[in-house]
PDB file of C-alpha atoms in Angstrom:
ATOM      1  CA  UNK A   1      72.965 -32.353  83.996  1.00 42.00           C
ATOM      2  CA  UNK A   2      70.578 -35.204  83.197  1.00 50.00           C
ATOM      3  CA  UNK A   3      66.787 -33.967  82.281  1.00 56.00           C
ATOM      4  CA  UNK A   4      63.620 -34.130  84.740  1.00 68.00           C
ATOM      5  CA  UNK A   5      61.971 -37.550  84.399  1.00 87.00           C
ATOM      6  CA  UNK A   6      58.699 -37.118  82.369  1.00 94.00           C
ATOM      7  CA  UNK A   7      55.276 -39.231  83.706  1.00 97.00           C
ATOM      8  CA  UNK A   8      53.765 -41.600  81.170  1.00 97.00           C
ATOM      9  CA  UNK A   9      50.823 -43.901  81.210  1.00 97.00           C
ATOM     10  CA  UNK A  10      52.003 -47.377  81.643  1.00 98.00           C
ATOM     11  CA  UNK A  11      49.300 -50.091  80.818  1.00 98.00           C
ATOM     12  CA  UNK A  12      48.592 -52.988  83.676  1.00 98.00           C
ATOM     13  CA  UNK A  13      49.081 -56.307  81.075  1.00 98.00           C
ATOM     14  CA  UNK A  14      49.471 -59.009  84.233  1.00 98.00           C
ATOM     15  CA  UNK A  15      48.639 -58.702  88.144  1.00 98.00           C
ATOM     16  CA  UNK A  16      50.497 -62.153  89.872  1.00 98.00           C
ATOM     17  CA  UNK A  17      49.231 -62.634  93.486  1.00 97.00           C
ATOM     18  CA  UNK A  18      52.490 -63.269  95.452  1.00 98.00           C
ATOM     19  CA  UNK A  19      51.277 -63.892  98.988  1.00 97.00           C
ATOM     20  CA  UNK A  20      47.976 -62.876 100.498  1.00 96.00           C
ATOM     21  CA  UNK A  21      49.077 -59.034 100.805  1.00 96.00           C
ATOM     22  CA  UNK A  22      51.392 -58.789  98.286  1.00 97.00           C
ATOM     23  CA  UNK A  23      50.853 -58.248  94.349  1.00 98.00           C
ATOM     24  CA  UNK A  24      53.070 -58.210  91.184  1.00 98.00           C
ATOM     25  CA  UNK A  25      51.812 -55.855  88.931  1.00 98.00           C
ATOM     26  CA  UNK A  26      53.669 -56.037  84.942  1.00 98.00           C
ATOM     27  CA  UNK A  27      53.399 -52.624  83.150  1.00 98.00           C
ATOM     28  CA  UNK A  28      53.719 -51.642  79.548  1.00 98.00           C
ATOM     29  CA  UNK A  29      55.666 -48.938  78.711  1.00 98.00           C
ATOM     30  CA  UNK A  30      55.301 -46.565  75.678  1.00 97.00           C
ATOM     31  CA  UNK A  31      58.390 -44.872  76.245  1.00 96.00           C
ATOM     32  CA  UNK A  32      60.856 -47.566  77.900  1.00 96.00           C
ATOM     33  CA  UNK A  33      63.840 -47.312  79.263  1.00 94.00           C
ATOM     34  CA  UNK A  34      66.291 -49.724  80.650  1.00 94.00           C
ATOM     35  CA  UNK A  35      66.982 -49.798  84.178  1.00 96.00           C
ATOM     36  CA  UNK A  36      69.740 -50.784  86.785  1.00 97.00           C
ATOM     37  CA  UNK A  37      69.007 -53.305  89.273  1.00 97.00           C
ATOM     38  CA  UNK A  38      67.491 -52.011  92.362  1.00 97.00           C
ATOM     39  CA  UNK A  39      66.201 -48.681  90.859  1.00 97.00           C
ATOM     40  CA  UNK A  40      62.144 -47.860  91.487  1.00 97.00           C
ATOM     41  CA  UNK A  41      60.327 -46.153  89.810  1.00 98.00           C
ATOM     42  CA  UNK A  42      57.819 -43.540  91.163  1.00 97.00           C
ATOM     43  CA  UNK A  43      54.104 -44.075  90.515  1.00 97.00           C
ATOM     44  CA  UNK A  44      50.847 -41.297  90.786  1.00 97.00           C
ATOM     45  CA  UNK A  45      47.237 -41.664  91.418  1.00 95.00           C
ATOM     46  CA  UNK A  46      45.073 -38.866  90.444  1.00 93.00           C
ATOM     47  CA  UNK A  47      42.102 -38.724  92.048  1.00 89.00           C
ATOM     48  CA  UNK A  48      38.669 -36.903  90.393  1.00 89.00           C
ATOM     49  CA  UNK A  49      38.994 -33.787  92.111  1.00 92.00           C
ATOM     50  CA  UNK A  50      43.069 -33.276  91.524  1.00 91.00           C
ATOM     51  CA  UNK A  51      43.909 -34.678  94.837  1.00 93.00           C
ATOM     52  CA  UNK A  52      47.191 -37.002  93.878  1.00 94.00           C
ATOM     53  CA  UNK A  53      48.909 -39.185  96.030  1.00 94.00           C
ATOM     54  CA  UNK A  54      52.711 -40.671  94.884  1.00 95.00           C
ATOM     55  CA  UNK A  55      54.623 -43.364  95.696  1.00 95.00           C
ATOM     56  CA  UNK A  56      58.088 -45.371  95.637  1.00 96.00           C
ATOM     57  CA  UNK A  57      58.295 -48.749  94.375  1.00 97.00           C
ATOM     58  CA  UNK A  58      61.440 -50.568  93.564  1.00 97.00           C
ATOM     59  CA  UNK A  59      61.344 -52.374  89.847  1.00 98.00           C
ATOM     60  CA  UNK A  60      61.662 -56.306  90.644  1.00 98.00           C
ATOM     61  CA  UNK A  61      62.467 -57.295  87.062  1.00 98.00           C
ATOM     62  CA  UNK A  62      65.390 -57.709  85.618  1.00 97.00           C
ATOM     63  CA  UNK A  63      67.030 -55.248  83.523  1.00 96.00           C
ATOM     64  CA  UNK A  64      66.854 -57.715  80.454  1.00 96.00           C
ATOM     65  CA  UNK A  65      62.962 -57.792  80.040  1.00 96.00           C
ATOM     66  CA  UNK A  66      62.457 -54.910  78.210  1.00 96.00           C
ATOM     67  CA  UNK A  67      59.403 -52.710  76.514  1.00 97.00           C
ATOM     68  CA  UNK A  68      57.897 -53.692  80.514  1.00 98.00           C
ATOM     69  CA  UNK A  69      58.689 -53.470  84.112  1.00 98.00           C
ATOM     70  CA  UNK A  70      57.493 -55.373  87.078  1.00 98.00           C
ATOM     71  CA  UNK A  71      56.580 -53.513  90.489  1.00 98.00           C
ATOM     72  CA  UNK A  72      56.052 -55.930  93.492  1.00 98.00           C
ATOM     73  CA  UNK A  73      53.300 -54.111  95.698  1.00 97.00           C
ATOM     74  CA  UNK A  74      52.472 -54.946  99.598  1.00 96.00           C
ATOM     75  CA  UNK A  75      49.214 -53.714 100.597  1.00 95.00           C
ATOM     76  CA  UNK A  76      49.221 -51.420 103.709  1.00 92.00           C
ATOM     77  CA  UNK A  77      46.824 -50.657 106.257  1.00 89.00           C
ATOM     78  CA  UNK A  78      45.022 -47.753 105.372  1.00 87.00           C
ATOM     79  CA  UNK A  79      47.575 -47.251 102.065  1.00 88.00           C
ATOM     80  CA  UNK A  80      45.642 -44.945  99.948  1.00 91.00           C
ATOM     81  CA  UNK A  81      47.790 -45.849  96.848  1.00 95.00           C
ATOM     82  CA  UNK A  82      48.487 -49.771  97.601  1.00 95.00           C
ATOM     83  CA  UNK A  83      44.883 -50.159  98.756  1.00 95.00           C
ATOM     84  CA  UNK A  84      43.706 -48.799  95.291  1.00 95.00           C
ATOM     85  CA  UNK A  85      46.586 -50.822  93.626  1.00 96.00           C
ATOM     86  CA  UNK A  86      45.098 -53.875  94.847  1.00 94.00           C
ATOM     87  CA  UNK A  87      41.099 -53.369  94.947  1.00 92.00           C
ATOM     88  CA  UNK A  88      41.128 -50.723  92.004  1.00 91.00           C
ATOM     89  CA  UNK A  89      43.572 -52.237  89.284  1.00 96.00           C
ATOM     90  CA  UNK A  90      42.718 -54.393  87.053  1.00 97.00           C
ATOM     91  CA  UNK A  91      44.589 -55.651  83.460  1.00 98.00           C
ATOM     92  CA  UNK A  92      44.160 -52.893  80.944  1.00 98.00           C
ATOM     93  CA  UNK A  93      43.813 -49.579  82.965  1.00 97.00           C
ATOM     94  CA  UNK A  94      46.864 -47.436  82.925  1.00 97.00           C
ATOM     95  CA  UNK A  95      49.151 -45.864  85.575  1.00 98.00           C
ATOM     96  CA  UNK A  96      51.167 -42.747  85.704  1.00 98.00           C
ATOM     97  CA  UNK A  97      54.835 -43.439  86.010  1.00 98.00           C
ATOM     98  CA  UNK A  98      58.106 -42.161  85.781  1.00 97.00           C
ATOM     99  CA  UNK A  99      61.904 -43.704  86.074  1.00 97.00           C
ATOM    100  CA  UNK A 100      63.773 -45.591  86.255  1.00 97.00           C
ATOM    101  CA  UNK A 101      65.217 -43.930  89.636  1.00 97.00           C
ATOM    102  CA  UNK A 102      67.919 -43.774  91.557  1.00 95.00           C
ATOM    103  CA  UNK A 103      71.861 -44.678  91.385  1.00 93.00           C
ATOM    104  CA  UNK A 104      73.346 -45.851  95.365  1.00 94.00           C
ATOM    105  CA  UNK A 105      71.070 -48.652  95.511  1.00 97.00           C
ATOM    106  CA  UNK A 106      71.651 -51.031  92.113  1.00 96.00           C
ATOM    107  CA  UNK A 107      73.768 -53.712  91.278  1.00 95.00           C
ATOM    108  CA  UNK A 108      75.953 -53.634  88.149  1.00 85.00           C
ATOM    109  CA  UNK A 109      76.069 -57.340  88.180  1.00 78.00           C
ATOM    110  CA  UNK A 110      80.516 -56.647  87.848  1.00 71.00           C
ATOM    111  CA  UNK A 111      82.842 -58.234  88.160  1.00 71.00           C
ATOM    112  CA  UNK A 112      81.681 -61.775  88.349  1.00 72.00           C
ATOM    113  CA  UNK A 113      83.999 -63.240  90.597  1.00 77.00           C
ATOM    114  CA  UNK A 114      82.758 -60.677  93.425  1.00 87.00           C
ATOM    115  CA  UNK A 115      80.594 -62.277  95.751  1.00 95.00           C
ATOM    116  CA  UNK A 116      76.796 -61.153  96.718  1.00 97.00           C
ATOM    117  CA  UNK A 117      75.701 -60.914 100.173  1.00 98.00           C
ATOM    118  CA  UNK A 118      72.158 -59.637  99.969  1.00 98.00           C
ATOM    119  CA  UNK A 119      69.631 -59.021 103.180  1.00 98.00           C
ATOM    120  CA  UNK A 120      65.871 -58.885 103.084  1.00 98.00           C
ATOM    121  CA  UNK A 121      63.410 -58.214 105.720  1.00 97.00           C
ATOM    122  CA  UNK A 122      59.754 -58.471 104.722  1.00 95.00           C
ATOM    123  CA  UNK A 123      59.020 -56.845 100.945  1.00 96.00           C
ATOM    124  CA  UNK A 124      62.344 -55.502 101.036  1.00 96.00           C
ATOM    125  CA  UNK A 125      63.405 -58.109  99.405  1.00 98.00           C
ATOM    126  CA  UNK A 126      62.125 -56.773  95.859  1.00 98.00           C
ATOM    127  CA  UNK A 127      65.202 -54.770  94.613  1.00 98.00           C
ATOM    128  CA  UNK A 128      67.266 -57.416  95.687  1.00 98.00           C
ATOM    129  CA  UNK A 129      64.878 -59.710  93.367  1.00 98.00           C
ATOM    130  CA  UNK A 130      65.724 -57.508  90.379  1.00 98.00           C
ATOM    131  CA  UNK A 131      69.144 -58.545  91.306  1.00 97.00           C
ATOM    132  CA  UNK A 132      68.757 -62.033  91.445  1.00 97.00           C
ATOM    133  CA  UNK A 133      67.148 -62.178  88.249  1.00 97.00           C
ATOM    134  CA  UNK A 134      69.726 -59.987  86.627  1.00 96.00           C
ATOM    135  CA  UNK A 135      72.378 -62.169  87.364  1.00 95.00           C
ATOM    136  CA  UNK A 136      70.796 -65.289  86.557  1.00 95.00           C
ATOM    137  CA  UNK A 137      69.546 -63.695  82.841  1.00 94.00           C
ATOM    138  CA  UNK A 138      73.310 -62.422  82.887  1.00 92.00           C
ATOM    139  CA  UNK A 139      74.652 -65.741  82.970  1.00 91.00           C
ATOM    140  CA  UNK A 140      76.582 -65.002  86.060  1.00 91.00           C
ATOM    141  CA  UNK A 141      77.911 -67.376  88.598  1.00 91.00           C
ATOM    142  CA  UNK A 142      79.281 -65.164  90.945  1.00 94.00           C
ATOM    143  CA  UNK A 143      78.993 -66.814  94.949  1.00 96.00           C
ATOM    144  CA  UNK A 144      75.708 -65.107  96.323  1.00 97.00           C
ATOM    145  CA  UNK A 145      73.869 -65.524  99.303  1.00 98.00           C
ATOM    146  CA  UNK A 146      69.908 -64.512 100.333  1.00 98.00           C
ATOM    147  CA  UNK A 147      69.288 -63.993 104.190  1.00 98.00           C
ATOM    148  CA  UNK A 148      65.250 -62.806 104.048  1.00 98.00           C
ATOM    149  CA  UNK A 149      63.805 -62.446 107.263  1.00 98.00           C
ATOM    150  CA  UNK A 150      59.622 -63.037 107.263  1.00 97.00           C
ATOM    151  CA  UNK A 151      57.423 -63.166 109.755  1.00 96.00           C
ATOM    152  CA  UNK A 152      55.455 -66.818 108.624  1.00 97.00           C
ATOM    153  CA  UNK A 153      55.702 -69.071 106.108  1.00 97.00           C
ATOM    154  CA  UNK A 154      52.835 -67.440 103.740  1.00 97.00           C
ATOM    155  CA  UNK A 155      54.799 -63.964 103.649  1.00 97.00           C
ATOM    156  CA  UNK A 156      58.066 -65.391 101.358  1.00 98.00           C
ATOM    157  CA  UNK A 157      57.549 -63.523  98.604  1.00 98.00           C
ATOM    158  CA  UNK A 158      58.888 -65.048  95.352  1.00 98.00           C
ATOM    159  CA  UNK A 159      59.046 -68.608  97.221  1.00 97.00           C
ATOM    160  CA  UNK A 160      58.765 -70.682  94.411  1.00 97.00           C
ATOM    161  CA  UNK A 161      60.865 -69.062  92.108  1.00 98.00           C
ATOM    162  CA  UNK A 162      63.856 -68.414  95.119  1.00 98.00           C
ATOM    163  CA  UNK A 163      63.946 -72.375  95.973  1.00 97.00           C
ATOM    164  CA  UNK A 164      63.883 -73.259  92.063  1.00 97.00           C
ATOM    165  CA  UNK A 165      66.990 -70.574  91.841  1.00 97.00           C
ATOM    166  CA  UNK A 166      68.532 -71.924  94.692  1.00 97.00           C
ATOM    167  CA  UNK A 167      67.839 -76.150  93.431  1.00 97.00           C
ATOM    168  CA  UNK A 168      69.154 -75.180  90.002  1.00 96.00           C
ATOM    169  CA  UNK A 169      72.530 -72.948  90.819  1.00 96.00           C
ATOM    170  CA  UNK A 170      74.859 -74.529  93.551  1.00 96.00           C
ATOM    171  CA  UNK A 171      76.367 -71.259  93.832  1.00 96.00           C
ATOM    172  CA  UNK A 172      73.600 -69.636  95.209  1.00 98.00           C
ATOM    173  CA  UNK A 173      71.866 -69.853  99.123  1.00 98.00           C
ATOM    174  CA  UNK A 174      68.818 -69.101 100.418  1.00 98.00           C
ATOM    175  CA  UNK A 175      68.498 -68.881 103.779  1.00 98.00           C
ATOM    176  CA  UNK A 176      65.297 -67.754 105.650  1.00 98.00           C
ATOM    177  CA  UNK A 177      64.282 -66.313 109.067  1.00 98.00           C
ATOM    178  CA  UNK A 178      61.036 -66.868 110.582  1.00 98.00           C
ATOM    179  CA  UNK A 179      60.616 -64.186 113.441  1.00 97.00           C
ATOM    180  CA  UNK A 180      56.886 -65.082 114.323  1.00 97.00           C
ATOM    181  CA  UNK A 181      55.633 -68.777 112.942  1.00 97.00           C
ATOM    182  CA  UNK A 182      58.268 -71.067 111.224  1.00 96.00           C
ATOM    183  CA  UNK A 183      56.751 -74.153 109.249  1.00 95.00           C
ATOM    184  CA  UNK A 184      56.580 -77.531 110.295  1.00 94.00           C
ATOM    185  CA  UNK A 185      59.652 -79.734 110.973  1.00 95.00           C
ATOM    186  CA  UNK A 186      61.479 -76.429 109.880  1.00 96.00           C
ATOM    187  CA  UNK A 187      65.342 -77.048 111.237  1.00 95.00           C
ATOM    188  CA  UNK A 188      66.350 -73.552 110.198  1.00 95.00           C
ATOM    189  CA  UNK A 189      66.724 -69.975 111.671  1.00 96.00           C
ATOM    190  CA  UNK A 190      63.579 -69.097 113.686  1.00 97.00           C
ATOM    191  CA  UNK A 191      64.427 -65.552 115.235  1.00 96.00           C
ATOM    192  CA  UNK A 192      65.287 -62.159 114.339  1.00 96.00           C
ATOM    193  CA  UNK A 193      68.519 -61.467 112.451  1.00 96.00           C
ATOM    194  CA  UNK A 194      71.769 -61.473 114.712  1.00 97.00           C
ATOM    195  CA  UNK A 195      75.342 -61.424 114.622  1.00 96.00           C
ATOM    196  CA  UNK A 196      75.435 -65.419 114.294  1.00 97.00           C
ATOM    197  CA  UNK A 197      73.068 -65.212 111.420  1.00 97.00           C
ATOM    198  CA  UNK A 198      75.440 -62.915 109.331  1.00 97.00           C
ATOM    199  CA  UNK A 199      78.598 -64.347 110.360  1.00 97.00           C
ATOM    200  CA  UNK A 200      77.053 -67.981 109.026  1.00 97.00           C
ATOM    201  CA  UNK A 201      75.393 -66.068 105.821  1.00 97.00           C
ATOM    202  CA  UNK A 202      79.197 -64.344 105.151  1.00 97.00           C
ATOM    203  CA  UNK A 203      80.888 -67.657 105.427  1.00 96.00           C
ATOM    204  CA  UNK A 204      79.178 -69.270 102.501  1.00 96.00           C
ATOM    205  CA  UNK A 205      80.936 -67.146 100.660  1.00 96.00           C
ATOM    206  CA  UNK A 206      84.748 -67.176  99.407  1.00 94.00           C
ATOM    207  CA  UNK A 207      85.948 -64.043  99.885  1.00 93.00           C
ATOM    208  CA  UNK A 208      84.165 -60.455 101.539  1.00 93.00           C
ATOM    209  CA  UNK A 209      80.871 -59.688  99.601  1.00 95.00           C
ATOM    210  CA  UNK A 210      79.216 -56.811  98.204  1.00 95.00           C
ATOM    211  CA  UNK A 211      76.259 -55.941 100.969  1.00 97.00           C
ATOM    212  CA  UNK A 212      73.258 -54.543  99.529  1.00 98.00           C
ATOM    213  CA  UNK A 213      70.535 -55.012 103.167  1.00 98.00           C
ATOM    214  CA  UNK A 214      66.655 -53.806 102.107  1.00 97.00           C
ATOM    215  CA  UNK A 215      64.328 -53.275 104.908  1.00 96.00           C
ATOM    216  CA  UNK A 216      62.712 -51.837 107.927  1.00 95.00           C
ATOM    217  CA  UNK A 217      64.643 -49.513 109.101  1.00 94.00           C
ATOM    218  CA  UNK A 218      65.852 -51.331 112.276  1.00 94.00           C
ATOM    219  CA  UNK A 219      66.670 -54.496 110.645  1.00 96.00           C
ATOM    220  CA  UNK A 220      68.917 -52.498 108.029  1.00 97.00           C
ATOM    221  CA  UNK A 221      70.548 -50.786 110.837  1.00 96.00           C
ATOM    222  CA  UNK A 222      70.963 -53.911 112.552  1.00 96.00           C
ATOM    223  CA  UNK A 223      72.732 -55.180 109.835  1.00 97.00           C
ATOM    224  CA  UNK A 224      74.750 -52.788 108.318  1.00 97.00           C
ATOM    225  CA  UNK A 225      76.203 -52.490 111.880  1.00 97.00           C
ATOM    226  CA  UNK A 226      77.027 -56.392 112.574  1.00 97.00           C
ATOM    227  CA  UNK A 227      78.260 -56.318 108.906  1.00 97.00           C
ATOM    228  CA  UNK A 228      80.252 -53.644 110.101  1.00 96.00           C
ATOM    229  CA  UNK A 229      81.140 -55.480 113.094  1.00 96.00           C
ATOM    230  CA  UNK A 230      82.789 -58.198 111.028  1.00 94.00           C
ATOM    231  CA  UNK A 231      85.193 -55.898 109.372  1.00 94.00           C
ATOM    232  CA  UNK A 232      83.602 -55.010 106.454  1.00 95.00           C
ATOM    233  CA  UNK A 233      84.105 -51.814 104.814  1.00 94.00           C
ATOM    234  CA  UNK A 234      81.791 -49.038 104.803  1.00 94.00           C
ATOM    235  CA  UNK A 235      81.555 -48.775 100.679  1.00 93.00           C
ATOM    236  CA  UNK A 236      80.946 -52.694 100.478  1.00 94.00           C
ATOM    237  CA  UNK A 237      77.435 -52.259 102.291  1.00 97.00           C
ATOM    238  CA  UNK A 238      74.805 -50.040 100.859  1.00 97.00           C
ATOM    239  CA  UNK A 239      71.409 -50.175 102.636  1.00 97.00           C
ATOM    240  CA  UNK A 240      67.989 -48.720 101.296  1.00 96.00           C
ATOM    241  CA  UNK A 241      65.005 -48.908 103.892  1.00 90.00           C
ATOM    242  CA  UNK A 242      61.784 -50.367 102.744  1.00 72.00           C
ATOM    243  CA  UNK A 243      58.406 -51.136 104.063  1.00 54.00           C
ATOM    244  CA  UNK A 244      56.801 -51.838 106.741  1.00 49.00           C
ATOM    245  CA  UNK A 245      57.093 -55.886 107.955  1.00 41.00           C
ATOM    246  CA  UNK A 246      59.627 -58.294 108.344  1.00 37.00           C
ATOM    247  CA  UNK A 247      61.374 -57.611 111.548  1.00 36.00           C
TER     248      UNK A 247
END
């Protein structure tokens, strides 16, 4: 039987803006210890009087960076703990934590030849980040494809580091949705996920995938059922629902 998870006070050493409501905060640990990728880690606020509040947040680096993790935060309307995440934190005050957490939803980047099929909507794309990452500090070149369904152009989190992945490593695709506002000239999806989109996303790869689909809860249903739809097995598609936007 593996021990309760002990809290410890992480120290905030970098805050990265991501998009307008969306934050990358990189903790310190004092008492580190590797994760999987797509484990979270659990994180307290106590307030003066004792009142705490606790929440979920899925570790977006990679396994590899170690003595720190990286928590990718979206701020939500009337969020007690995001709101204080993002008006309250600043670099060099300390958070409670404890993890890593959790053992359905991770990746263990094996074998290489399987294929990655992962599916995002809104800031559920963060665990699948942590994947990304892992298999790109791995070394791996195993076929995997990114379908991340936003609402606008200003809400892709990790843009700029998804379209260098995807300009540097021919075996990777990004593909975006745009459900509300697509940008300019934009010659690519523009609607909410369907069966089309995930038959097209599948068939950039050479053989079934491995499904891992992050989201609200009805895209992930969505999905996991039009995966299903296409003959995929039940233990190839794990799902994990996440956050509020992106449908």
């Amino acid at each position: 039987m593996s021990r309760p998870l002990d809290w410890q006070l992480a120290t905030v050493t970098a805050i990265r803006p991501e998009t307008p409501r969306v934050k990358t905060f990189t903790l310190s640990l004092p008492q580190f210890t590797s994760h999987r990728a797509g484990q979270h880690y659990d994180l307290r606020l106590t307030a003066p009087d004792g009142y705490q509040a606790e929440r979920s947040y899925s570790v977006a680096s990679p396994p590899e960076q170690t003595g720190e993790i990286e928590l990718t935060v979206e701020l939500i309307d009337e969020g007690e703990v995001s709101g204080y995440l993002f008006d309250g934190v600043a670099v060099g005050d300390q958070l409670e934590v404890r993890g890593p957490i959790g053992g359905y939803f991770v990746w263990p980047a094996g074998p290489p030849e399987a294929p990655l099929l992962l599916v995002a909507g809104g800031s559920g794309v963060v665990p699948l980040m942590a994947m990304l990452r892992h298999r790109q500090r791995a070394g791996l070149r195993n076929p995997a494809v990114l379908l991340f369904s936003v609402r606008m152009p200003e809400e892709v989190i990790y843009r700029q580091e998804l379209e260098g992945l995807a300009a540097a490593d021919s075996s990777f695709t990004l593909l975006l949705s745009y459900t509300r506002q697509a940008p300019p000239g934009w010659a690519g999806y523009h609607r909410r996920l369907d069966a089309e989109m995930l038959v097209e996303a599948v068939a950039h790869l050479p053989v079934p995938p491995q499904c891992y689909v992050c989201g609200p809860t009805g895209l992930v249903e969505s999905a996991a059922t039009l995966l299903q739809a296409q003959g995929l097995p039940d233990a190839a598609i794990r799902t994990e629902r996440f956050g509020p936007t992106g449908n």
